[in-house]
Short mmCIF file of C-alpha atoms in Angstrom, two decimals:
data_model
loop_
_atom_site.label_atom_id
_atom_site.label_comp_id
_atom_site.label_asym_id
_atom_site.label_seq_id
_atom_site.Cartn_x
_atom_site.Cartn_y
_atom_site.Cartn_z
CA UNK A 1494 28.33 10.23 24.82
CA UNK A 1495 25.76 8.00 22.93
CA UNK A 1496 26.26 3.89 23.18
CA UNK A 1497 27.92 2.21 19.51
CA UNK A 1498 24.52 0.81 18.25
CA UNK A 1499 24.19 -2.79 18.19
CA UNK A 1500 25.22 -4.49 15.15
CA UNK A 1501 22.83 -6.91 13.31
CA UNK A 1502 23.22 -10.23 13.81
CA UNK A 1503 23.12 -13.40 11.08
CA UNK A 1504 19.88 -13.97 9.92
CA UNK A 1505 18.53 -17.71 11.23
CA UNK A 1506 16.80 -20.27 9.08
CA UNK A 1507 13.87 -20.04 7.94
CA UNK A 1508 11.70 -21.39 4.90
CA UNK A 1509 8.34 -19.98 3.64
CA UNK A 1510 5.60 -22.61 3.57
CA UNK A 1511 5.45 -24.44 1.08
CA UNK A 1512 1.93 -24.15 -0.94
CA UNK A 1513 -0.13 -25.67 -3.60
CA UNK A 1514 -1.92 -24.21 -7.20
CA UNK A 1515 -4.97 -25.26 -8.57
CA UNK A 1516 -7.66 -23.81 -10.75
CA UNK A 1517 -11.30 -24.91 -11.16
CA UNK A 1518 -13.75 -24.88 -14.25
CA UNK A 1519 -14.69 -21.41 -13.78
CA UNK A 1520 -11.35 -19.68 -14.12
CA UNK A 1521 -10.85 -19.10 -9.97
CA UNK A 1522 -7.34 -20.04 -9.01
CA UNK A 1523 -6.90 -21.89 -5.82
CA UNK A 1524 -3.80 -21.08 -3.03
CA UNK A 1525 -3.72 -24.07 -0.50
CA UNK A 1526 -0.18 -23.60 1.61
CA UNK A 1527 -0.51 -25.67 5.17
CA UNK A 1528 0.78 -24.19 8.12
CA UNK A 1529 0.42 -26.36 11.23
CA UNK A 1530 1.54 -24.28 14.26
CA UNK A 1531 -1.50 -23.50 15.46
CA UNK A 1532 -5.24 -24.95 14.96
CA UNK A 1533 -6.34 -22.19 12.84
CA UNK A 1534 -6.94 -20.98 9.12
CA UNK A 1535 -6.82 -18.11 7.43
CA UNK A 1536 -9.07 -17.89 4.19
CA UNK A 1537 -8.58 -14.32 1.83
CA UNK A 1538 -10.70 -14.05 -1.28
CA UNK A 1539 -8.56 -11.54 -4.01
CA UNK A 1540 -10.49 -10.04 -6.56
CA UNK A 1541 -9.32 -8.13 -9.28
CA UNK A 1542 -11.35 -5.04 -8.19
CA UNK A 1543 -8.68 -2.45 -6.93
CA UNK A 1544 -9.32 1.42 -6.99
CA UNK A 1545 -7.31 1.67 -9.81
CA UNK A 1546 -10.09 0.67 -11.32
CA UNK A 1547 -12.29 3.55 -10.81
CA UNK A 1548 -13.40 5.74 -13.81
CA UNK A 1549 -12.94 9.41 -13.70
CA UNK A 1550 -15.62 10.76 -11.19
CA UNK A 1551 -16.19 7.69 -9.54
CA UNK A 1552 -13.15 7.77 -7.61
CA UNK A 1553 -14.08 5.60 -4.42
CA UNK A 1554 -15.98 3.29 -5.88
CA UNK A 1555 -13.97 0.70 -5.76
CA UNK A 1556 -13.28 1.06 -1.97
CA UNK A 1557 -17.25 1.44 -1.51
CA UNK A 1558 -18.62 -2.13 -3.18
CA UNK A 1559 -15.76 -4.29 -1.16
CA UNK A 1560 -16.69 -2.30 2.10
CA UNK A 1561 -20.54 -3.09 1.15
CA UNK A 1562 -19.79 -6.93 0.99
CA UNK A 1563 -19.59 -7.71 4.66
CA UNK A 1564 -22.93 -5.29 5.30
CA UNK A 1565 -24.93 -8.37 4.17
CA UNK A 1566 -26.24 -11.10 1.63
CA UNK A 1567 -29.34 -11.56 -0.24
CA UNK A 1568 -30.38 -14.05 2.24
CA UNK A 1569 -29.27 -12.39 5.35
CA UNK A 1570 -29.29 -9.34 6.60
CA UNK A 1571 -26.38 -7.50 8.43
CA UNK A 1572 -27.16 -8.45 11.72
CA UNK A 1573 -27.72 -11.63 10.46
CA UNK A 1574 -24.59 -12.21 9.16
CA UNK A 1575 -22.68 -11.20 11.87
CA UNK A 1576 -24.23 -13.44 13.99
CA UNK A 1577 -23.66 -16.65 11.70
CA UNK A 1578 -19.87 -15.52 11.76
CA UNK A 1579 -19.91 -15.37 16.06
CA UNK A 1580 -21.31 -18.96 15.47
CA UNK A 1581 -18.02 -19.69 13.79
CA UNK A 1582 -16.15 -18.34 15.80
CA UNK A 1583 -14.86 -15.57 13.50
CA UNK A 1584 -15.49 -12.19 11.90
CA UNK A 1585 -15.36 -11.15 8.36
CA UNK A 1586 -13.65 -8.26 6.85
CA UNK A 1587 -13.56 -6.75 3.50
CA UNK A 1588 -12.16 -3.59 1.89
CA UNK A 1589 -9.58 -2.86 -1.50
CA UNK A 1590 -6.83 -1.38 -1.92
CA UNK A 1591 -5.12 0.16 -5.15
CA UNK A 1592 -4.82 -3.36 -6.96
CA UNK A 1593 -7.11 -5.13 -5.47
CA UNK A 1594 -10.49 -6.14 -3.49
CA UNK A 1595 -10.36 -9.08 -0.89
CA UNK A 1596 -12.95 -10.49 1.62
CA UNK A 1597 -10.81 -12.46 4.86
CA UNK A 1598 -11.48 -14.36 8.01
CA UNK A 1599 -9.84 -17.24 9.96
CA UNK A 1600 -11.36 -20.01 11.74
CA UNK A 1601 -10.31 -23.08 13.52
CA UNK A 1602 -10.13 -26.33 11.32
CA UNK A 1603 -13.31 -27.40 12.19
CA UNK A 1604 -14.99 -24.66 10.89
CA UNK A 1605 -13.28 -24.41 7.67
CA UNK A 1606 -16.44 -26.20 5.53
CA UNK A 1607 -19.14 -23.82 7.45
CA UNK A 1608 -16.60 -20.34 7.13
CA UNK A 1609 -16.26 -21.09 3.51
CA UNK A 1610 -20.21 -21.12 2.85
CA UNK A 1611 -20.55 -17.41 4.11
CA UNK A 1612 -17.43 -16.07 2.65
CA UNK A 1613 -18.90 -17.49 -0.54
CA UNK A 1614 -22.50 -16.07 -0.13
CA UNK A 1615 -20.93 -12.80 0.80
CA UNK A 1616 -18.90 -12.93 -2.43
CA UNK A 1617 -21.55 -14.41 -4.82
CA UNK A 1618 -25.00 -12.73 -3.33
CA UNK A 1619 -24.16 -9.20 -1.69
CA UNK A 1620 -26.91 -7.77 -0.39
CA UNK A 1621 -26.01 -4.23 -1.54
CA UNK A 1622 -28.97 -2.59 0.82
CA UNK A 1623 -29.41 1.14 0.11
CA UNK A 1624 -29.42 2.09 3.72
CA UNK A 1625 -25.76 0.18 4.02
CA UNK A 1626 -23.90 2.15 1.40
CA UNK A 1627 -25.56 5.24 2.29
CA UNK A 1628 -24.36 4.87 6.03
CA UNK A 1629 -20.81 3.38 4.38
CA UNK A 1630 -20.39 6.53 2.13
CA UNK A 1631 -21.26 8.68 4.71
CA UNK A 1632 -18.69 7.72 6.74
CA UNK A 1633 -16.11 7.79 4.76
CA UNK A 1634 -17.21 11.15 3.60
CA UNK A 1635 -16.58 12.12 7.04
CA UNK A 1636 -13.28 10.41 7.06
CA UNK A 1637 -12.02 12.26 4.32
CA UNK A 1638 -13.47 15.43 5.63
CA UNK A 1639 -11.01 14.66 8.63
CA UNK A 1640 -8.14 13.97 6.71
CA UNK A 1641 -8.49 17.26 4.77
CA UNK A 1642 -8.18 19.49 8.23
CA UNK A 1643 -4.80 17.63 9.77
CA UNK A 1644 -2.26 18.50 7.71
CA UNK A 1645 -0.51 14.98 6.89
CA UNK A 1646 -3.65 13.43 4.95
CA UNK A 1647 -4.04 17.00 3.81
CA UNK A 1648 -0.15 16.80 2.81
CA UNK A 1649 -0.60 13.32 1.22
CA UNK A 1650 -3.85 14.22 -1.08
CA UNK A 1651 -2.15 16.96 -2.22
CA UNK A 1652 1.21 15.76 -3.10
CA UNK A 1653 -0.33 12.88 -5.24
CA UNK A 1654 -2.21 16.15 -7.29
CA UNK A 1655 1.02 17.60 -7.96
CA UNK A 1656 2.91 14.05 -8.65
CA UNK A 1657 0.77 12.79 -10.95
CA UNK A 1658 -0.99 13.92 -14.30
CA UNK A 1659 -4.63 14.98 -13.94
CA UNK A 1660 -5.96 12.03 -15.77
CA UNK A 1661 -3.77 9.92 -13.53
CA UNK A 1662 -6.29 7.52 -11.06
CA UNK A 1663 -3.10 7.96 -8.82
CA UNK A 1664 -3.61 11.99 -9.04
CA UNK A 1665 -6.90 10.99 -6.45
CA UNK A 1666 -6.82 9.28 -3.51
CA UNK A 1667 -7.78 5.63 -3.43
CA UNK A 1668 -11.00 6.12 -1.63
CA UNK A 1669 -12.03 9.12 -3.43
CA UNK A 1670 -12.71 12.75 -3.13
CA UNK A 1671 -15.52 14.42 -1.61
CA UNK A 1672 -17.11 15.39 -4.71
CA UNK A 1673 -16.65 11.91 -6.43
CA UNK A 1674 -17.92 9.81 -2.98
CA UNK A 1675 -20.78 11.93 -2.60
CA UNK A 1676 -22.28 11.30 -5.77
CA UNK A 1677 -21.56 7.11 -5.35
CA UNK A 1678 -24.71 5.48 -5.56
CA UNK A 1679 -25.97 2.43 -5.04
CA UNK A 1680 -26.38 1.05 -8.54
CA UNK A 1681 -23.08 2.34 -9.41
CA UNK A 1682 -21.96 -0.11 -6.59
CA UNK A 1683 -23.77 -2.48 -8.04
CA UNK A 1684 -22.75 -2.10 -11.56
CA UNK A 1685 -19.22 -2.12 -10.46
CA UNK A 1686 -19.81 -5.64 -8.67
CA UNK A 1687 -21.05 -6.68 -11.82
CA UNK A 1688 -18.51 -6.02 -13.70
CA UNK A 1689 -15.42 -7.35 -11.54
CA UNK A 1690 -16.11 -9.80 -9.51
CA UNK A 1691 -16.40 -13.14 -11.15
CA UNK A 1692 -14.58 -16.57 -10.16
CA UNK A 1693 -12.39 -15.61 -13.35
CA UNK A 1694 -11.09 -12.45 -11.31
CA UNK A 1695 -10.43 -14.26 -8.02
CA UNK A 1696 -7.86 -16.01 -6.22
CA UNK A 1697 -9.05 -17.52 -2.94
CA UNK A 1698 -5.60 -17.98 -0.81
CA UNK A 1699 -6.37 -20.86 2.22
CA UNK A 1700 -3.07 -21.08 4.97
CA UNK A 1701 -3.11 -23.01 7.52
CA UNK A 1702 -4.47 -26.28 9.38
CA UNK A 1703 -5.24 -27.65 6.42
CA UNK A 1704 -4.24 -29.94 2.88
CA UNK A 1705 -5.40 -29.01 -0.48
CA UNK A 1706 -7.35 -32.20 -0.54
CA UNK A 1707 -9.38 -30.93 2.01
CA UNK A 1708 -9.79 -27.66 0.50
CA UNK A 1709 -10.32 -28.37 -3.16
CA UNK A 1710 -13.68 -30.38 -2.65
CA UNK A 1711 -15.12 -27.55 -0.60
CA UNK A 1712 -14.37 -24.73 -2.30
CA UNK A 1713 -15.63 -26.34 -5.69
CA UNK A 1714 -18.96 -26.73 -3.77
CA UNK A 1715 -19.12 -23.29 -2.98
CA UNK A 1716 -17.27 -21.05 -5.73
CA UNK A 1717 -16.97 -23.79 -8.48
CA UNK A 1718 -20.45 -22.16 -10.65
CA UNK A 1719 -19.59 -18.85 -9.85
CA UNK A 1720 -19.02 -17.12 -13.25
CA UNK A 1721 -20.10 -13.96 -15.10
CA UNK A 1722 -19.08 -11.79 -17.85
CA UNK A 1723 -16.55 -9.52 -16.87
CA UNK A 1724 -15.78 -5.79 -18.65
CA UNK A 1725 -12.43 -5.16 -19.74
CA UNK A 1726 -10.55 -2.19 -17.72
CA UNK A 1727 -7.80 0.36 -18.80
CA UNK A 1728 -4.51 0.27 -17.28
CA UNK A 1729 -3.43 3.23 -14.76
CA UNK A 1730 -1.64 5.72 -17.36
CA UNK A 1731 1.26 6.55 -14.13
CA UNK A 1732 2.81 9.42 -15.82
CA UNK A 1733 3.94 12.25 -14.17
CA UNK A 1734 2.37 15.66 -14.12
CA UNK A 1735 5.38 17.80 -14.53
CA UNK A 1736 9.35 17.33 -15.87
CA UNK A 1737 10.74 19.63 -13.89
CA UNK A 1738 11.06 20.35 -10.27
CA UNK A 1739 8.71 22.29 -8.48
CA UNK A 1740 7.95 23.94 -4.90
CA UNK A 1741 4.05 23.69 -3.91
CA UNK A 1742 2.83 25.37 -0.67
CA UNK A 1743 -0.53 24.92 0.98
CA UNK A 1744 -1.51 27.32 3.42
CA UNK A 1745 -2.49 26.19 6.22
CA UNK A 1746 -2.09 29.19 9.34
CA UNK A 1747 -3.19 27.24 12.05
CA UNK A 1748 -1.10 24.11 11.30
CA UNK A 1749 1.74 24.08 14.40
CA UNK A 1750 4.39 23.06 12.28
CA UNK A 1751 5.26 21.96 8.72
CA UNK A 1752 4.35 18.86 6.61
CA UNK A 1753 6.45 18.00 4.20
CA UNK A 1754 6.61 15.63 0.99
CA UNK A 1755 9.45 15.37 -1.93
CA UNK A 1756 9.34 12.77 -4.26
CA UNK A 1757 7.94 12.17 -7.67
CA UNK A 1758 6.62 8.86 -9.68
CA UNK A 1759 8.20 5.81 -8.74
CA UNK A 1760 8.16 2.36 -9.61
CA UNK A 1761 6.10 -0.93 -11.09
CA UNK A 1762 6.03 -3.60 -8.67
CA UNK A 1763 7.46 -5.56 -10.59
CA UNK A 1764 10.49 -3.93 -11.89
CA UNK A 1765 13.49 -5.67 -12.05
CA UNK A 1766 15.38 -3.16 -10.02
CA UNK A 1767 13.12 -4.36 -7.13
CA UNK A 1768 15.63 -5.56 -4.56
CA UNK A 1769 18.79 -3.04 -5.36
CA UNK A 1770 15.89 -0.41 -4.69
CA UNK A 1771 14.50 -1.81 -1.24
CA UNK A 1772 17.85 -1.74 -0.14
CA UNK A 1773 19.09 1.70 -1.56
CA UNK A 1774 15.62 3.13 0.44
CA UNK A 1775 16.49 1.07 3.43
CA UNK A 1776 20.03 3.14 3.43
CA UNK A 1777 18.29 6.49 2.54
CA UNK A 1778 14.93 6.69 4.51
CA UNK A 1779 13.72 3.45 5.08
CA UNK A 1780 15.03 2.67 8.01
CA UNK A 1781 15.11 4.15 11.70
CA UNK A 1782 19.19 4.51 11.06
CA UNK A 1783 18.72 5.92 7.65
CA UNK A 1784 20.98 9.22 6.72
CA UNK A 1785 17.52 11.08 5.94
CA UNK A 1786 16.38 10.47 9.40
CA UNK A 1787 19.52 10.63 11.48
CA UNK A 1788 20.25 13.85 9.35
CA UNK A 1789 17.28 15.72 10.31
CA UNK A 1790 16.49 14.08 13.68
CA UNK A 1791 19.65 13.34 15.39
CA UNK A 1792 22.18 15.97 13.82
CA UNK A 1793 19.87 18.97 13.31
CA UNK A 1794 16.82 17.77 15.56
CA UNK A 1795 14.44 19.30 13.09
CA UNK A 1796 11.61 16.33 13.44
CA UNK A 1797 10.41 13.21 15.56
CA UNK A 1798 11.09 11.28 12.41
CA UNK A 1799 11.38 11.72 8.80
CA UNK A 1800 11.17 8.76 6.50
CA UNK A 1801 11.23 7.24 2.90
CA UNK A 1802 9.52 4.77 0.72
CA UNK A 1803 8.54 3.55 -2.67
CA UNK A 1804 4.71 3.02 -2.52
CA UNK A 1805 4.78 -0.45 -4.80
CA UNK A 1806 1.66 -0.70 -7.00
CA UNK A 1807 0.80 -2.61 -10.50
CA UNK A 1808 1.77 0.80 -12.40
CA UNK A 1809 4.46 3.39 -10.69
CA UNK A 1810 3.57 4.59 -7.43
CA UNK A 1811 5.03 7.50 -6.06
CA UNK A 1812 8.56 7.72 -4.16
CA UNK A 1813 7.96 9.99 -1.51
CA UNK A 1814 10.21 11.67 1.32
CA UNK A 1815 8.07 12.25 4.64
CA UNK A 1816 8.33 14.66 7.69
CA UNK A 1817 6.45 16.93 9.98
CA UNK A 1818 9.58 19.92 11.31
CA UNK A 1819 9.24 22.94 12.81
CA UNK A 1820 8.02 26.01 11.27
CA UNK A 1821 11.01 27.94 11.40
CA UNK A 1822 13.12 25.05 9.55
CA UNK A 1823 10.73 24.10 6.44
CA UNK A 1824 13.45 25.43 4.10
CA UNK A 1825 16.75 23.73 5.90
CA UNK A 1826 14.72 20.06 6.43
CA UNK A 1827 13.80 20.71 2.78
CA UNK A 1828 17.73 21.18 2.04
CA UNK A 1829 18.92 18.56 3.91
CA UNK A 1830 16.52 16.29 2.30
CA UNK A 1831 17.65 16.96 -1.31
CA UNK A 1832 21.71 17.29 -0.05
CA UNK A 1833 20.81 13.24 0.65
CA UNK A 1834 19.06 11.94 -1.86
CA UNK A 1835 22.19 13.84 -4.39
CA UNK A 1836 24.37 12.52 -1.59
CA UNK A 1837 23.49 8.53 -2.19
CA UNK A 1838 23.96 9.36 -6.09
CA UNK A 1839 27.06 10.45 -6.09
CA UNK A 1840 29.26 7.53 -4.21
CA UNK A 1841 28.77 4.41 -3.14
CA UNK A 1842 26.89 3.83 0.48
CA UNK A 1843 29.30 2.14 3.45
CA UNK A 1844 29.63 -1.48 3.66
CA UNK A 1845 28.35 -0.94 7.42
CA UNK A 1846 25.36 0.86 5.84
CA UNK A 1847 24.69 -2.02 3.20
CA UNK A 1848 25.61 -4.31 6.32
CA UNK A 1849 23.16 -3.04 8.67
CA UNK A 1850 19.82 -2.54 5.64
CA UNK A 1851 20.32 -5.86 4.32
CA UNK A 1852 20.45 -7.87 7.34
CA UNK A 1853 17.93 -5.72 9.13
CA UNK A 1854 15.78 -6.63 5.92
CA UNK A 1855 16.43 -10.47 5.96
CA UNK A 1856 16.21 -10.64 9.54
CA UNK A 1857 12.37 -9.05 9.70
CA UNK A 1858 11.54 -11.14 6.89
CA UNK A 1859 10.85 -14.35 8.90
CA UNK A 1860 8.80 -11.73 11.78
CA UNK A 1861 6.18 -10.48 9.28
CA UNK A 1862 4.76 -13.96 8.53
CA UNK A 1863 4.66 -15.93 11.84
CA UNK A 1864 0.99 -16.14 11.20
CA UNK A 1865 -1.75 -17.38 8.89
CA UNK A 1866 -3.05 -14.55 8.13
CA UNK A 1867 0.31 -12.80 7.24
CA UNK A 1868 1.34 -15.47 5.45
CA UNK A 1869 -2.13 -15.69 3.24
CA UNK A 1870 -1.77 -12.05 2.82
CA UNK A 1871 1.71 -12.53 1.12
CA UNK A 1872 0.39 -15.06 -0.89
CA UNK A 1873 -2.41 -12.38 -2.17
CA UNK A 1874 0.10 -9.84 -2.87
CA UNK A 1875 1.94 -12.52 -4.87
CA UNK A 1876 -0.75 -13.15 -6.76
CA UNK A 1877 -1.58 -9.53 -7.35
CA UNK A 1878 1.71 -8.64 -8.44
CA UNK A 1879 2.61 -12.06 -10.57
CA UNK A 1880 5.63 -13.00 -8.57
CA UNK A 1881 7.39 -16.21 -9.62
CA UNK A 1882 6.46 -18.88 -7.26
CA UNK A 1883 10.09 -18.91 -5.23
CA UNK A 1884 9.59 -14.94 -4.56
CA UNK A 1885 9.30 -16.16 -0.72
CA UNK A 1886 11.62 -18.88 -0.62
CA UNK A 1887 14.49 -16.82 -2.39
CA UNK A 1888 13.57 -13.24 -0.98
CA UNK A 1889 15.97 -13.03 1.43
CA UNK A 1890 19.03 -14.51 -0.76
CA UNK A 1891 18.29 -11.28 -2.89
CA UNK A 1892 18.52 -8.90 -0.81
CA UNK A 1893 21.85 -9.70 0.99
CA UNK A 1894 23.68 -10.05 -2.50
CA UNK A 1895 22.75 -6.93 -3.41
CA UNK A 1896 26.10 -4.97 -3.55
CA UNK A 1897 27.35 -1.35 -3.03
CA UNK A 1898 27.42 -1.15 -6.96
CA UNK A 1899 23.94 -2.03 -7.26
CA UNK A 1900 22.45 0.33 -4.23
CA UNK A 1901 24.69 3.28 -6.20
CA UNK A 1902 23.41 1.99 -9.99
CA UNK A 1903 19.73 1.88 -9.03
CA UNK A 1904 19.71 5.51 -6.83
CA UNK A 1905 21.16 7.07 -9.98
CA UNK A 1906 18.22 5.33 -12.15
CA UNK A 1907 15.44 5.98 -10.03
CA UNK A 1908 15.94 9.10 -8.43
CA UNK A 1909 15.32 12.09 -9.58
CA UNK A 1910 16.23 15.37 -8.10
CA UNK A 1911 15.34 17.60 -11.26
CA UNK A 1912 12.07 16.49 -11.34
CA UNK A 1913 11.58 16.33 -7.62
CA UNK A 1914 8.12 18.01 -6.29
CA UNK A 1915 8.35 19.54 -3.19
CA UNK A 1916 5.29 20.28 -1.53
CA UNK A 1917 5.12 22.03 2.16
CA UNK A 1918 1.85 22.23 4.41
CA UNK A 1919 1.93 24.78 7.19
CA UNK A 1920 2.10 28.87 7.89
CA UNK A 1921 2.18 30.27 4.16
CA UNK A 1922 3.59 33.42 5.46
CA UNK A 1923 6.07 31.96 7.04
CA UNK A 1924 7.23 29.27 5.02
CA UNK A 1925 7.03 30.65 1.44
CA UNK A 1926 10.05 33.21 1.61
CA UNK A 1927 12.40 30.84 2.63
CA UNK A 1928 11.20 28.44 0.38
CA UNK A 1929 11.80 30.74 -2.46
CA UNK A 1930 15.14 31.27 -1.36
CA UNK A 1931 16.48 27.78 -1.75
CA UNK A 1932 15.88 29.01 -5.52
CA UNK A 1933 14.29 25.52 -6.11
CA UNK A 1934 11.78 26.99 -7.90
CA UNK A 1935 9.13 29.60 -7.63
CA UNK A 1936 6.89 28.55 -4.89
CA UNK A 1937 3.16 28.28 -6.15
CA UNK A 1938 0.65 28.72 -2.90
CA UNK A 1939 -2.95 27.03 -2.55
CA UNK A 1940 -5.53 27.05 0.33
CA UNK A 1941 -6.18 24.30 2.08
CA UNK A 1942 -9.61 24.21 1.01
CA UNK A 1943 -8.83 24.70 -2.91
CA UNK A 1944 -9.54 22.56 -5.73
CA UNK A 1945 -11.97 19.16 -6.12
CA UNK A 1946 -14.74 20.21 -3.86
CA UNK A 1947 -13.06 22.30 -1.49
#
């Protein structure tokens, strides 16, 4: 007989730092929020430089000129770079993500004046040295190459091909394809640096040991002349590639078991439904105690774990169901999957359920940013997104009033089981029959080495 799970206790106190706005000459807006617990600080650069971004067939790029930053700077090398950061103290890192581009490192107080200097010469004056992108797309040609033979990134590549239009930039994966990375070159990079990164384009967030009158002075020193003229970019067209649903196999013999996705196109970051949906995914898949996961691991023990999610960008990401079950159960996971997503539109979840999501969800909230660096990167995401300066502060007073009514309202909205794609990565010949006879649709099969580059 299994133990009652604990119940979830009352949230404690807690209040977001507090922070301060400013914006120099050149257009770069200035996040200064103090945060005196421990001797350190935590400096992120955003840039308006996200792979969404990326033109058709240069699908990476983005990803490739914010990992070339931290390779080196017109005035130093990469070796000697890194070794003017281990004088600090500190490393640098830089990379993007869908929205944006953003070079970070923390240093003690001390250090802030000195740490600033290189983040600013690695921002201003990259070095962009052919041998350093070469070496940086060759690896992640080799990471993709990876991906593409175990069957979850294989599962996730695919699934945003058959979620998303073909002229989608969310139909590719954020760091490119093979194809599209292996033609990057190095003036591309630098084009693309041209064209995007500009003190107009950047917010530098600063957290921690510090007051904005300490930081305004030096980051006017070091970023106040940095301007350019920037090119306009399109906005990500998010629109789905099909209206109805659809069952997708991709053969794979040798995989040991089956890797599913259902889902379709989501939503903006900042839709309104925001908070109703976090909780409605909490009670669906979001969560540990979810139905989708106690359904298929704990009733039917078809899977480790099995999982849902929004994936929140600028324009609609995808919502996306995800498991790995046995061979022999691809069609009943794939059942049980849909019976709860029309289950949590069709009556309203427990109060327990609600109970147990939105105090879980308040209750983590103060966890995730005990840090400067957690905190800074909440302040970047802020900024990406255009959240109203008591986001933080109020977060957690949204989420608990959200109400049964509201979880049931929003599932009904924003799920969408007649345009669901279903997409299954294992043993073809075992899987596809089955499949078939859900009478979901007719399944369509692909290789696993089919379409981009193969």
């Amino acid at each position: 007989m299994n133990a009652p799970r604990p119940r979830p206790g009352i949230p404690g106190p807690y209040e977001f730092p507090q922070s301060t706005k400013f914006t120099l000459a050149n257009g770069l807006r200035v996040i200064v929020a103090p945060m005196n617990r421990l001797p350190l600080v935590s400096v992120i650069a955003v840039v308006d430089a996200g792979a969404s971004g990326d033109v058709a067939g240069h699908e990476g790029l983005a990803m490739l000129t914010a990992s070339a930053l931290s390779e080196g700077t017109v005035d130093r090398d990469g070796p000697s770079l890194v070794e003017a950061l281990e004088r600090l103290g500190t490393t640098i890192e830089s990379g993007a993500d869908w929205d944006e581009a953003s070079v970070q490192l923390t240093v003690t107080p001390s250090r802030l004046e000195d740490a600033t200097a290189l983040l600013a010469e690695v921002l201003t004056a990259p070095r962009f040295a052919e041998g350093d992108v070469n070496r940086l797309r060759a690896e992640r040609l080799a990471e993709l190459l990876q991906q593409r033979v175990e069957p979850r990134g294989l599962a996730d590549e695919r699934f945003a091909r058959v979620v998303y239009a073909p002229n989608s930039r969310y139909a590719h994966p954020s760091g490119g394809t093979p194809a599209s990375v292996r033609a990057l070159t190095v003036e591309q990079v630098q084009d693309f640096y041209a064209a995007r990164f500009s003190g107009a384009t950047t917010t530098l967030i600063v957290v921690g040991d510090v007051t904005p009158e300490r930081v305004r002075p030096i980051v006017e020193r070091y970023l106040g002349t940095w301007s350019r003229p920037l090119q306009a970019t399109a906005e990500v067209q998010a629109t789905g590639r099909a209206r109805t649903r659809d069952v997708h196999v991709v053969s794979k013999a040798d995989a040991p078991q089956s890797e599913l996705r259902v889902g379709h196109v989501g939503l903006p970051r900042t839709h309104h439904d925001y908070f109703p949906t976090v909780v409605m995914n909490a009670v669906l898949g979001g969560l540990f105690s979810s139905r989708i996961n106690l359904n298929l691991r704990e009733r039917h023990a078809y899977t480790y774990g099995a999982h849902s999610g929004f994936d929140w960008r600028r324009a609609a990401g995808p919502f996306v169901v995800g498991t790995a079950v046995k061979t022999e159960v691809t069609d009943a996971a794939v059942r049980e999957i849909l019976l709860e997503i029309d289950r949590i539109r069709e009556a309203p979840v427990s109060t327990d359920e609600l109970d147990l999501a939105t105090k879980y969800l308040a209750g983590v909230f103060p966890i995730r940013y005990e840090t400067t660096g957690a905190v800074a990167s909440a302040l970047a995401l802020s900024t990406v997104y255009g959240l109203p300066d008591d986001y933080f502060s109020t977060y957690r007073d949204r989420i608990t009033a959200v109400t049964r009514d509201d979880v049931l309202r929003v599932a009904r909205a924003h799920l969408h089981p007649e345009s669901m794609q279903i997409l299954a990565v294992g043993n073809a010949d075992a899987i596809t029959e089955p499949l078939a006879a859900l009478h979901l649709g007719t399944p369509s099969v692909t290789a696993a080495d089919e379409g981009e580059d193969g």
